[in-house]
């Protein structure tokens, strides 16, 4: 039996990079995948690849993860289609330069909205169905910026640190409901955000493992590639 057989997974930022690679990997392991992202054309490309490689249909849900109404609607669509949500991969992110002195309030808020508030809103939206099922696996993509900081990336680093704290808080709050919440640091990947780095497919086995952790598995941890 595949590791994610009949599990329902929501992946944000599913149109490219790690989100696309993870969506494909989850589908290969039997998951039903809801693809979230701002660009419908990119989501359709991911869905086409999944159909070609696995024969599985997906849900394409164009979603701005900074908009709570769009997020609530996306989760409702997944639940209406498949009855539950078992796995959430908070992958969507933006990484833009700017020191504390340089950043405008709008630039700061924009990055925090995507990198921290978005995962909060998506998690909040899936928790009721996960609690009802007494099962959930939530993976938040992070980076070394969450604990090291990085000069010139003030908003991104601060949001990543916030996401780390949010993950540990959720792990504490949701453990009794069978929900495990962990961080994953893939290192530098070759994506639209980075011209160099590892191919995203090399880290997907780690994501599958976190998405299929057994009852009582680790929670509130940071797992790093390699």
Short mmCIF file of C-alpha atoms in Angstrom, two decimals:
data_model
loop_
_atom_site.label_atom_id
_atom_site.label_comp_id
_atom_site.label_asym_id
_atom_site.label_seq_id
_atom_site.Cartn_x
_atom_site.Cartn_y
_atom_site.Cartn_z
CA UNK A 1 0.00 0.00 0.00
CA UNK A 2 1.27 3.46 -0.86
CA UNK A 3 2.27 5.69 2.05
CA UNK A 4 -0.39 8.33 1.34
CA UNK A 5 -3.12 6.12 -0.10
CA UNK A 6 -6.49 7.95 0.03
CA UNK A 7 -5.03 10.84 2.02
CA UNK A 8 -6.13 14.31 0.96
CA UNK A 9 -3.32 16.84 0.71
CA UNK A 10 -3.37 20.59 0.17
CA UNK A 11 -0.19 22.12 -1.23
CA UNK A 12 0.29 25.88 -1.44
CA UNK A 13 2.60 27.28 -4.08
CA UNK A 14 1.88 24.15 -6.11
CA UNK A 15 2.48 25.74 -9.50
CA UNK A 16 6.27 25.48 -9.56
CA UNK A 17 9.43 24.51 -7.72
CA UNK A 18 9.12 22.55 -4.51
CA UNK A 19 5.33 22.82 -4.49
CA UNK A 20 5.09 21.13 -7.87
CA UNK A 21 7.64 18.46 -6.95
CA UNK A 22 5.86 17.73 -3.67
CA UNK A 23 2.44 17.56 -5.33
CA UNK A 24 3.76 15.02 -7.82
CA UNK A 25 5.45 13.00 -5.09
CA UNK A 26 2.33 12.97 -2.92
CA UNK A 27 0.18 11.87 -5.86
CA UNK A 28 2.59 9.05 -6.68
CA UNK A 29 2.12 7.82 -3.12
CA UNK A 30 -1.64 7.73 -3.59
CA UNK A 31 -2.69 11.12 -2.23
CA UNK A 32 -5.51 13.21 -3.63
CA UNK A 33 -3.96 16.64 -4.07
CA UNK A 34 -5.52 20.10 -4.06
CA UNK A 35 -3.23 22.53 -5.85
CA UNK A 36 -3.18 26.10 -4.53
CA UNK A 37 -1.39 29.04 -6.09
CA UNK A 38 -1.98 32.43 -7.67
CA UNK A 39 -1.30 31.43 -11.28
CA UNK A 40 -3.90 29.13 -12.79
CA UNK A 41 -1.71 28.33 -15.81
CA UNK A 42 1.07 27.03 -13.56
CA UNK A 43 -1.37 24.96 -11.49
CA UNK A 44 -2.74 23.46 -14.70
CA UNK A 45 0.79 22.46 -15.72
CA UNK A 46 1.25 20.68 -12.39
CA UNK A 47 -2.14 18.98 -12.69
CA UNK A 48 -1.28 17.82 -16.22
CA UNK A 49 1.99 16.29 -15.02
CA UNK A 50 0.20 14.49 -12.18
CA UNK A 51 -2.41 13.12 -14.56
CA UNK A 52 0.26 11.94 -17.02
CA UNK A 53 2.43 10.30 -14.38
CA UNK A 54 -0.19 8.87 -12.00
CA UNK A 55 -3.54 8.99 -13.76
CA UNK A 56 -4.91 10.96 -10.83
CA UNK A 57 -7.22 13.94 -11.11
CA UNK A 58 -6.44 16.93 -8.91
CA UNK A 59 -8.26 20.01 -7.69
CA UNK A 60 -6.96 23.23 -9.22
CA UNK A 61 -7.85 26.11 -6.89
CA UNK A 62 -6.32 29.49 -7.76
CA UNK A 63 -5.78 31.06 -4.35
CA UNK A 64 -4.11 34.11 -2.88
CA UNK A 65 -3.02 32.80 0.52
CA UNK A 66 -3.06 36.30 1.97
CA UNK A 67 -6.86 36.39 1.47
CA UNK A 68 -8.76 34.58 4.22
CA UNK A 69 -11.95 34.25 2.18
CA UNK A 70 -10.10 32.61 -0.69
CA UNK A 71 -8.37 30.24 1.71
CA UNK A 72 -11.62 29.25 3.42
CA UNK A 73 -13.20 28.64 0.02
CA UNK A 74 -10.25 26.50 -1.12
CA UNK A 75 -10.41 24.28 1.96
CA UNK A 76 -14.18 23.97 1.66
CA UNK A 77 -13.79 22.84 -1.96
CA UNK A 78 -11.29 20.14 -0.95
CA UNK A 79 -13.53 18.91 1.87
CA UNK A 80 -16.62 18.92 -0.37
CA UNK A 81 -14.75 16.98 -3.05
CA UNK A 82 -12.98 14.42 -0.88
CA UNK A 83 -14.52 14.62 2.60
CA UNK A 84 -11.47 15.69 4.60
CA UNK A 85 -8.00 17.19 4.58
CA UNK A 86 -5.25 15.01 6.05
CA UNK A 87 -2.05 16.77 4.95
CA UNK A 88 -1.17 20.44 4.57
CA UNK A 89 2.09 21.61 3.02
CA UNK A 90 2.62 25.32 3.62
CA UNK A 91 5.11 25.96 0.86
CA UNK A 92 4.12 29.26 -0.81
CA UNK A 93 6.61 32.03 -0.05
CA UNK A 94 8.18 35.21 -1.35
CA UNK A 95 11.77 36.22 -0.71
CA UNK A 96 12.60 39.83 -1.49
CA UNK A 97 15.56 41.91 -0.47
CA UNK A 98 15.39 44.84 1.92
CA UNK A 99 17.13 45.95 5.09
CA UNK A 100 15.16 47.25 8.06
CA UNK A 101 16.04 50.79 7.05
CA UNK A 102 15.14 50.27 3.39
CA UNK A 103 11.85 48.42 3.69
CA UNK A 104 8.61 50.33 3.39
CA UNK A 105 5.75 49.34 5.64
CA UNK A 106 3.91 47.97 2.61
CA UNK A 107 6.88 45.81 1.55
CA UNK A 108 7.24 44.47 5.08
CA UNK A 109 3.55 43.66 5.38
CA UNK A 110 3.46 42.02 1.96
CA UNK A 111 6.20 39.52 2.82
CA UNK A 112 4.83 38.79 6.28
CA UNK A 113 1.35 38.30 4.79
CA UNK A 114 2.57 35.57 2.43
CA UNK A 115 5.28 33.93 4.54
CA UNK A 116 3.62 33.95 7.97
CA UNK A 117 -0.01 35.03 7.90
CA UNK A 118 -0.75 32.78 4.92
CA UNK A 119 0.38 29.59 6.69
CA UNK A 120 -1.54 30.70 9.79
CA UNK A 121 -4.75 31.18 7.79
CA UNK A 122 -4.40 27.91 5.87
CA UNK A 123 -3.67 26.00 9.05
CA UNK A 124 -6.60 27.59 10.85
CA UNK A 125 -8.87 26.63 7.96
CA UNK A 126 -7.88 22.93 7.94
CA UNK A 127 -7.81 22.38 11.70
CA UNK A 128 -11.56 21.72 12.14
CA UNK A 129 -11.60 18.85 9.63
CA UNK A 130 -8.31 17.47 10.99
CA UNK A 131 -9.60 17.62 14.56
CA UNK A 132 -12.81 15.88 13.53
CA UNK A 133 -10.77 13.07 11.97
CA UNK A 134 -8.31 12.99 14.88
CA UNK A 135 -5.60 13.05 12.23
CA UNK A 136 -3.48 15.68 10.54
CA UNK A 137 0.03 16.22 9.24
CA UNK A 138 1.14 19.82 8.70
CA UNK A 139 4.52 20.67 7.16
CA UNK A 140 5.81 24.23 7.12
CA UNK A 141 8.70 24.98 4.78
CA UNK A 142 11.41 27.01 6.48
CA UNK A 143 15.05 27.97 5.99
CA UNK A 144 18.15 28.82 7.97
CA UNK A 145 16.95 32.42 7.98
CA UNK A 146 14.46 31.44 10.70
CA UNK A 147 17.22 31.20 13.32
CA UNK A 148 20.24 32.87 11.70
CA UNK A 149 18.56 35.93 10.27
CA UNK A 150 20.12 37.44 7.17
CA UNK A 151 21.27 40.96 6.52
CA UNK A 152 19.34 42.40 3.61
CA UNK A 153 16.36 40.07 4.01
CA UNK A 154 14.76 41.55 7.11
CA UNK A 155 11.10 40.82 6.39
CA UNK A 156 11.70 37.31 5.08
CA UNK A 157 13.90 36.38 8.05
CA UNK A 158 11.45 37.76 10.60
CA UNK A 159 8.54 35.94 8.99
CA UNK A 160 10.49 32.67 8.97
CA UNK A 161 11.27 33.06 12.67
CA UNK A 162 7.60 33.65 13.32
CA UNK A 163 6.67 30.55 11.35
CA UNK A 164 9.07 28.48 13.45
CA UNK A 165 7.42 29.69 16.66
CA UNK A 166 3.94 29.18 15.21
CA UNK A 167 4.85 25.60 14.30
CA UNK A 168 5.94 24.77 17.83
CA UNK A 169 2.87 26.43 19.28
CA UNK A 170 0.59 24.44 16.98
CA UNK A 171 2.43 21.23 17.80
CA UNK A 172 1.65 21.82 21.47
CA UNK A 173 -1.97 22.82 20.89
CA UNK A 174 -2.94 20.09 18.44
CA UNK A 175 -1.10 16.99 19.63
CA UNK A 176 -4.08 15.66 21.57
CA UNK A 177 -6.09 15.73 18.34
CA UNK A 178 -3.63 13.49 16.51
CA UNK A 179 -2.21 16.41 14.51
CA UNK A 180 1.55 16.56 14.00
CA UNK A 181 3.14 19.85 12.91
CA UNK A 182 6.75 20.09 11.76
CA UNK A 183 9.14 22.37 9.93
CA UNK A 184 11.21 21.30 6.95
CA UNK A 185 14.32 23.09 5.73
CA UNK A 186 15.17 21.86 2.22
CA UNK A 187 18.25 24.04 1.87
CA UNK A 188 18.84 25.92 -1.36
CA UNK A 189 16.73 24.61 -4.22
CA UNK A 190 16.80 25.49 -7.90
CA UNK A 191 13.43 27.22 -8.32
CA UNK A 192 11.98 30.49 -9.52
CA UNK A 193 13.38 32.03 -6.32
CA UNK A 194 16.92 30.66 -6.81
CA UNK A 195 18.87 30.19 -10.02
CA UNK A 196 21.15 27.57 -8.45
CA UNK A 197 20.75 24.76 -5.95
CA UNK A 198 19.42 21.22 -5.72
CA UNK A 199 16.63 19.92 -7.89
CA UNK A 200 13.47 20.03 -5.71
CA UNK A 201 12.74 16.37 -6.39
CA UNK A 202 15.67 15.26 -4.24
CA UNK A 203 13.98 16.45 -1.04
CA UNK A 204 10.52 15.04 -1.67
CA UNK A 205 11.21 11.72 0.13
CA UNK A 206 11.60 13.75 3.34
CA UNK A 207 8.27 15.46 2.74
CA UNK A 208 6.54 12.13 2.13
CA UNK A 209 7.95 10.84 5.41
CA UNK A 210 6.67 13.89 7.31
CA UNK A 211 3.30 13.66 5.58
CA UNK A 212 2.92 10.01 6.59
CA UNK A 213 4.25 10.07 10.16
CA UNK A 214 2.62 7.47 12.41
CA UNK A 215 0.48 8.30 15.42
CA UNK A 216 2.71 9.61 18.18
CA UNK A 217 5.42 10.62 15.73
CA UNK A 218 7.65 13.67 16.16
CA UNK A 219 6.00 17.07 16.28
CA UNK A 220 7.29 20.60 16.71
CA UNK A 221 10.64 19.67 15.17
CA UNK A 222 12.81 21.09 12.39
CA UNK A 223 13.95 18.52 9.84
CA UNK A 224 16.69 19.54 7.42
CA UNK A 225 17.71 17.92 4.17
CA UNK A 226 20.84 15.83 4.50
#
